[in-house]
Amino acid sequence: MNMAENILKITGTKEEQYLGLIPQIEGVITGETNFIANLSNVTAILKFQFNWLWVGFYIVVEEELVVGPYQGPLACTRIKAGKGVCGKSWSTAKTIIVDDVNKYPGHIACSSLSQSEIVVPLIQNKLVIAVLDADSEMLAHFDETDRKYLEIICGKIIETLQH
Ligand code: SME
């Protein structure tokens, strides 16, 4: 069993950090089929490594996104399809990077400290079942490296469900 204290903080470039993190994430989630458990542990690992302002998941429940496991300031509980960055990522099934949330029409501000954001959909059988959301206190904090590796991580979470 992988104990949380065995998770190591990785140093290096952003890409090196993700490359070090992914095997650790696999070690924790592989063989665990409980969706909430995996979302919770991935949230904790990402927060520990990157210390973003807010990181967590919204889960598709009927016609809305409902907040799931997260770390950071209190978040809004429900988001309707197409609303905010999360709702847009859900309705388009695409990752969205927002360099300046103050300039994003319809952005839902859960914390006034948030300046930039990335939202990545978790897609199972062509359907978005949840989204990963990360917020930063810095402008333009998220880039194509985050997109690439967060999409890989979300794909690995989906793989744990296919058993
Ligand atoms: N900013 C998001 C809402 C969720 S919070 O940032 C945690 C959005 O616009 O969808």
PDB file of C-alpha atoms and ligand atoms in Angstrom:
ATOM      1  CA  MET A   1       0.000   0.000   0.000  1.00  0.00           C
ATOM      2  CA  ASN A   2       1.284   3.451  -0.841  1.00  0.00           C
ATOM      3  CA  MET A   3       1.286   5.684   2.189  1.00  0.00           C
ATOM      4  CA  ALA A   4       0.870   9.408   1.742  1.00  0.00           C
ATOM      5  CA  GLU A   5       4.131  10.142   3.507  1.00  0.00           C
ATOM      6  CA  ASN A   6       5.951   8.397   0.679  1.00  0.00           C
ATOM      7  CA  ILE A   7       4.890  11.091  -1.779  1.00  0.00           C
ATOM      8  CA  LEU A   8       7.959  13.125  -2.667  1.00  0.00           C
ATOM      9  CA  LYS A   9       8.034  16.737  -3.715  1.00  0.00           C
ATOM     10  CA  ILE A  10       9.794  16.894  -7.086  1.00  0.00           C
ATOM     11  CA  THR A  11      12.240  19.658  -7.979  1.00  0.00           C
ATOM     12  CA  GLY A  12      13.175  20.885 -11.450  1.00  0.00           C
ATOM     13  CA  THR A  13      11.377  22.422 -14.388  1.00  0.00           C
ATOM     14  CA  LYS A  14       7.601  22.204 -14.551  1.00  0.00           C
ATOM     15  CA  GLU A  15       7.892  19.316 -17.009  1.00  0.00           C
ATOM     16  CA  GLU A  16      10.344  17.484 -14.732  1.00  0.00           C
ATOM     17  CA  GLN A  17       7.948  17.984 -11.838  1.00  0.00           C
ATOM     18  CA  TYR A  18       5.071  16.432 -13.774  1.00  0.00           C
ATOM     19  CA  LEU A  19       7.286  13.597 -15.027  1.00  0.00           C
ATOM     20  CA  GLY A  20       8.262  12.807 -11.448  1.00  0.00           C
ATOM     21  CA  LEU A  21       4.718  13.156 -10.203  1.00  0.00           C
ATOM     22  CA  ILE A  22       2.947  10.902 -12.685  1.00  0.00           C
ATOM     23  CA  PRO A  23       4.482   7.610 -11.479  1.00  0.00           C
ATOM     24  CA  GLN A  24       3.608   8.614  -7.927  1.00  0.00           C
ATOM     25  CA  ILE A  25       0.023   9.318  -8.942  1.00  0.00           C
ATOM     26  CA  GLU A  26      -0.128   5.980 -10.759  1.00  0.00           C
ATOM     27  CA  GLY A  27       1.211   4.267  -7.652  1.00  0.00           C
ATOM     28  CA  VAL A  28      -1.578   5.709  -5.550  1.00  0.00           C
ATOM     29  CA  ILE A  29      -4.577   5.331  -7.893  1.00  0.00           C
ATOM     30  CA  THR A  30      -3.785   2.135  -9.810  1.00  0.00           C
ATOM     31  CA  GLY A  31      -5.971  -0.704  -8.575  1.00  0.00           C
ATOM     32  CA  GLU A  32      -8.305   1.659  -6.725  1.00  0.00           C
ATOM     33  CA  THR A  33     -11.630   1.882  -8.517  1.00  0.00           C
ATOM     34  CA  ASN A  34     -13.343   4.331  -6.163  1.00  0.00           C
ATOM     35  CA  PHE A  35     -13.683   7.564  -8.107  1.00  0.00           C
ATOM     36  CA  ILE A  36     -13.906   9.892  -5.097  1.00  0.00           C
ATOM     37  CA  ALA A  37     -10.882   8.266  -3.438  1.00  0.00           C
ATOM     38  CA  ASN A  38      -8.806   8.788  -6.575  1.00  0.00           C
ATOM     39  CA  LEU A  39      -9.980  12.374  -7.058  1.00  0.00           C
ATOM     40  CA  SER A  40      -9.153  13.106  -3.413  1.00  0.00           C
ATOM     41  CA  ASN A  41      -5.659  11.653  -3.588  1.00  0.00           C
ATOM     42  CA  VAL A  42      -4.829  13.328  -6.905  1.00  0.00           C
ATOM     43  CA  THR A  43      -6.021  16.640  -5.429  1.00  0.00           C
ATOM     44  CA  ALA A  44      -3.755  16.183  -2.405  1.00  0.00           C
ATOM     45  CA  ILE A  45      -0.749  15.221  -4.549  1.00  0.00           C
ATOM     46  CA  LEU A  46      -1.193  18.220  -6.902  1.00  0.00           C
ATOM     47  CA  LYS A  47      -1.691  20.655  -4.011  1.00  0.00           C
ATOM     48  CA  PHE A  48       1.388  19.282  -2.227  1.00  0.00           C
ATOM     49  CA  GLN A  49       3.542  19.547  -5.347  1.00  0.00           C
ATOM     50  CA  PHE A  50       2.412  22.841  -6.859  1.00  0.00           C
ATOM     51  CA  ASN A  51       0.653  24.616  -3.987  1.00  0.00           C
ATOM     52  CA  TRP A  52      -1.844  26.246  -6.340  1.00  0.00           C
ATOM     53  CA  LEU A  53      -4.434  28.463  -4.674  1.00  0.00           C
ATOM     54  CA  TRP A  54      -7.212  25.982  -5.401  1.00  0.00           C
ATOM     55  CA  VAL A  55      -7.179  22.556  -6.986  1.00  0.00           C
ATOM     56  CA  GLY A  56      -9.933  20.015  -7.176  1.00  0.00           C
ATOM     57  CA  PHE A  57     -12.762  18.523  -9.131  1.00  0.00           C
ATOM     58  CA  TYR A  58     -16.328  19.281 -10.107  1.00  0.00           C
ATOM     59  CA  ILE A  59     -18.420  16.193 -10.837  1.00  0.00           C
ATOM     60  CA  VAL A  60     -21.239  16.042 -13.386  1.00  0.00           C
ATOM     61  CA  VAL A  61     -24.463  15.264 -11.528  1.00  0.00           C
ATOM     62  CA  GLU A  62     -27.516  15.334 -13.784  1.00  0.00           C
ATOM     63  CA  GLU A  63     -27.665  18.849 -15.269  1.00  0.00           C
ATOM     64  CA  GLU A  64     -25.002  20.499 -13.110  1.00  0.00           C
ATOM     65  CA  LEU A  65     -21.422  20.356 -11.935  1.00  0.00           C
ATOM     66  CA  VAL A  66     -21.244  19.693  -8.191  1.00  0.00           C
ATOM     67  CA  VAL A  67     -18.072  20.386  -6.273  1.00  0.00           C
ATOM     68  CA  GLY A  68     -16.069  17.288  -5.372  1.00  0.00           C
ATOM     69  CA  PRO A  69     -12.767  16.771  -3.594  1.00  0.00           C
ATOM     70  CA  TYR A  70     -10.696  19.964  -3.466  1.00  0.00           C
ATOM     71  CA  GLN A  71      -8.076  21.857  -1.500  1.00  0.00           C
ATOM     72  CA  GLY A  72      -8.143  25.621  -1.176  1.00  0.00           C
ATOM     73  CA  PRO A  73     -10.650  28.307  -0.260  1.00  0.00           C
ATOM     74  CA  LEU A  74     -14.345  27.489  -0.059  1.00  0.00           C
ATOM     75  CA  ALA A  75     -15.725  27.050  -3.580  1.00  0.00           C
ATOM     76  CA  CYS A  76     -19.143  27.477  -5.138  1.00  0.00           C
ATOM     77  CA  THR A  77     -21.073  24.226  -4.812  1.00  0.00           C
ATOM     78  CA  ARG A  78     -22.935  23.992  -8.131  1.00  0.00           C
ATOM     79  CA  ILE A  79     -22.173  25.270 -11.643  1.00  0.00           C
ATOM     80  CA  LYS A  80     -24.616  25.020 -14.549  1.00  0.00           C
ATOM     81  CA  ALA A  81     -23.602  23.677 -17.973  1.00  0.00           C
ATOM     82  CA  GLY A  82     -21.831  26.302 -20.047  1.00  0.00           C
ATOM     83  CA  LYS A  83     -21.347  28.646 -17.059  1.00  0.00           C
ATOM     84  CA  GLY A  84     -17.906  29.818 -15.981  1.00  0.00           C
ATOM     85  CA  VAL A  85     -14.699  28.174 -17.113  1.00  0.00           C
ATOM     86  CA  CYS A  86     -15.712  24.846 -15.607  1.00  0.00           C
ATOM     87  CA  GLY A  87     -19.121  24.782 -17.284  1.00  0.00           C
ATOM     88  CA  LYS A  88     -17.531  25.735 -20.604  1.00  0.00           C
ATOM     89  CA  SER A  89     -14.951  22.937 -20.343  1.00  0.00           C
ATOM     90  CA  TRP A  90     -17.793  20.523 -19.585  1.00  0.00           C
ATOM     91  CA  SER A  91     -19.988  21.642 -22.485  1.00  0.00           C
ATOM     92  CA  THR A  92     -17.121  21.699 -25.011  1.00  0.00           C
ATOM     93  CA  ALA A  93     -15.202  18.681 -23.617  1.00  0.00           C
ATOM     94  CA  LYS A  94     -12.009  20.737 -24.029  1.00  0.00           C
ATOM     95  CA  THR A  95      -9.279  21.975 -21.717  1.00  0.00           C
ATOM     96  CA  ILE A  96      -9.481  25.717 -21.133  1.00  0.00           C
ATOM     97  CA  ILE A  97      -6.558  27.881 -20.016  1.00  0.00           C
ATOM     98  CA  VAL A  98      -7.431  31.375 -18.788  1.00  0.00           C
ATOM     99  CA  ASP A  99      -4.453  33.709 -18.368  1.00  0.00           C
ATOM    100  CA  ASP A 100      -6.476  36.450 -16.674  1.00  0.00           C
ATOM    101  CA  VAL A 101      -9.755  35.413 -15.115  1.00  0.00           C
ATOM    102  CA  ASN A 102     -10.798  39.074 -14.777  1.00  0.00           C
ATOM    103  CA  LYS A 103     -10.977  39.237 -18.572  1.00  0.00           C
ATOM    104  CA  TYR A 104     -12.891  35.974 -19.056  1.00  0.00           C
ATOM    105  CA  PRO A 105     -16.576  36.696 -19.722  1.00  0.00           C
ATOM    106  CA  GLY A 106     -18.722  34.714 -17.297  1.00  0.00           C
ATOM    107  CA  HIS A 107     -15.863  33.639 -15.057  1.00  0.00           C
ATOM    108  CA  ILE A 108     -17.199  32.493 -11.682  1.00  0.00           C
ATOM    109  CA  ALA A 109     -14.997  33.962  -8.954  1.00  0.00           C
ATOM    110  CA  CYS A 110     -14.872  31.622  -5.996  1.00  0.00           C
ATOM    111  CA  SER A 111     -11.888  33.501  -4.552  1.00  0.00           C
ATOM    112  CA  SER A 112     -10.928  37.082  -5.367  1.00  0.00           C
ATOM    113  CA  LEU A 113      -7.290  35.952  -5.095  1.00  0.00           C
ATOM    114  CA  SER A 114      -7.568  33.792  -8.212  1.00  0.00           C
ATOM    115  CA  GLN A 115      -5.907  35.351 -11.272  1.00  0.00           C
ATOM    116  CA  SER A 116      -5.498  32.489 -13.729  1.00  0.00           C
ATOM    117  CA  GLU A 117      -7.057  29.092 -14.185  1.00  0.00           C
ATOM    118  CA  ILE A 118      -6.964  25.790 -16.068  1.00  0.00           C
ATOM    119  CA  VAL A 119      -9.879  23.404 -16.392  1.00  0.00           C
ATOM    120  CA  VAL A 120      -9.441  19.892 -17.833  1.00  0.00           C
ATOM    121  CA  PRO A 121     -12.368  17.574 -18.614  1.00  0.00           C
ATOM    122  CA  LEU A 122     -12.404  13.915 -17.518  1.00  0.00           C
ATOM    123  CA  ILE A 123     -13.915  12.060 -20.450  1.00  0.00           C
ATOM    124  CA  GLN A 124     -15.330   8.541 -20.210  1.00  0.00           C
ATOM    125  CA  ASN A 125     -16.917   6.959 -23.290  1.00  0.00           C
ATOM    126  CA  LYS A 126     -17.021  10.385 -24.966  1.00  0.00           C
ATOM    127  CA  LEU A 127     -18.915  11.906 -22.038  1.00  0.00           C
ATOM    128  CA  VAL A 128     -17.491  14.449 -19.607  1.00  0.00           C
ATOM    129  CA  ILE A 129     -18.044  13.011 -16.131  1.00  0.00           C
ATOM    130  CA  ALA A 130     -16.038  15.593 -14.143  1.00  0.00           C
ATOM    131  CA  VAL A 131     -13.593  18.443 -14.585  1.00  0.00           C
ATOM    132  CA  LEU A 132     -10.271  19.172 -12.891  1.00  0.00           C
ATOM    133  CA  ASP A 133      -9.952  22.850 -11.956  1.00  0.00           C
ATOM    134  CA  ALA A 134      -6.780  24.608 -10.804  1.00  0.00           C
ATOM    135  CA  ASP A 135      -6.552  28.267  -9.843  1.00  0.00           C
ATOM    136  CA  SER A 136      -3.469  30.403  -9.278  1.00  0.00           C
ATOM    137  CA  GLU A 137      -2.848  33.719  -7.565  1.00  0.00           C
ATOM    138  CA  MET A 138      -0.484  34.553 -10.437  1.00  0.00           C
ATOM    139  CA  LEU A 139      -1.514  35.768 -13.887  1.00  0.00           C
ATOM    140  CA  ALA A 140      -0.869  33.390 -16.798  1.00  0.00           C
ATOM    141  CA  HIS A 141       0.363  30.672 -14.487  1.00  0.00           C
ATOM    142  CA  PHE A 142      -0.851  27.724 -16.577  1.00  0.00           C
ATOM    143  CA  ASP A 143       0.529  26.789 -19.988  1.00  0.00           C
ATOM    144  CA  GLU A 144       0.707  23.988 -22.537  1.00  0.00           C
ATOM    145  CA  THR A 145       2.873  21.889 -20.200  1.00  0.00           C
ATOM    146  CA  ASP A 146       0.111  21.962 -17.589  1.00  0.00           C
ATOM    147  CA  ARG A 147      -2.449  21.125 -20.276  1.00  0.00           C
ATOM    148  CA  LYS A 148      -0.422  18.161 -21.524  1.00  0.00           C
ATOM    149  CA  TYR A 149       0.272  16.591 -18.165  1.00  0.00           C
ATOM    150  CA  LEU A 150      -3.024  17.376 -16.454  1.00  0.00           C
ATOM    151  CA  GLU A 151      -4.804  15.767 -19.426  1.00  0.00           C
ATOM    152  CA  ILE A 152      -2.578  12.695 -18.957  1.00  0.00           C
ATOM    153  CA  ILE A 153      -3.373  12.622 -15.224  1.00  0.00           C
ATOM    154  CA  CYS A 154      -7.121  12.947 -15.880  1.00  0.00           C
ATOM    155  CA  GLY A 155      -6.853  10.122 -18.416  1.00  0.00           C
ATOM    156  CA  LYS A 156      -5.194   7.939 -15.793  1.00  0.00           C
ATOM    157  CA  ILE A 157      -8.034   8.617 -13.359  1.00  0.00           C
ATOM    158  CA  ILE A 158     -10.517   7.551 -16.049  1.00  0.00           C
ATOM    159  CA  GLU A 159      -8.499   4.354 -16.654  1.00  0.00           C
ATOM    160  CA  THR A 160      -9.068   3.328 -13.016  1.00  0.00           C
ATOM    161  CA  LEU A 161     -12.814   3.208 -13.746  1.00  0.00           C
ATOM    162  CA  GLN A 162     -12.560   0.854 -16.721  1.00  0.00           C
ATOM    163  CA  HIS A 163     -12.479  -2.370 -14.756  1.00  0.00           C
TER     164      HIS A 163
HETATM  165  N1  SME B   1     -13.634  29.765 -11.582  1.00  0.00           N
HETATM  166  C1  SME B   1     -14.453  28.624 -11.885  1.00  0.00           C
HETATM  167  C2  SME B   1     -15.343  28.257 -10.735  1.00  0.00           C
HETATM  168  C3  SME B   1     -14.756  27.301  -9.781  1.00  0.00           C
HETATM  169  S1  SME B   1     -13.676  27.966  -8.712  1.00  0.00           S
HETATM  170  O1  SME B   1     -12.607  28.673  -9.387  1.00  0.00           O
HETATM  171  C4  SME B   1     -13.068  26.873  -7.663  1.00  0.00           C
HETATM  172  C5  SME B   1     -15.260  28.871 -13.129  1.00  0.00           C
HETATM  173  O2  SME B   1     -15.305  29.998 -13.631  1.00  0.00           O
HETATM  174  O3  SME B   1     -15.871  27.935 -13.604  1.00  0.00           O
END
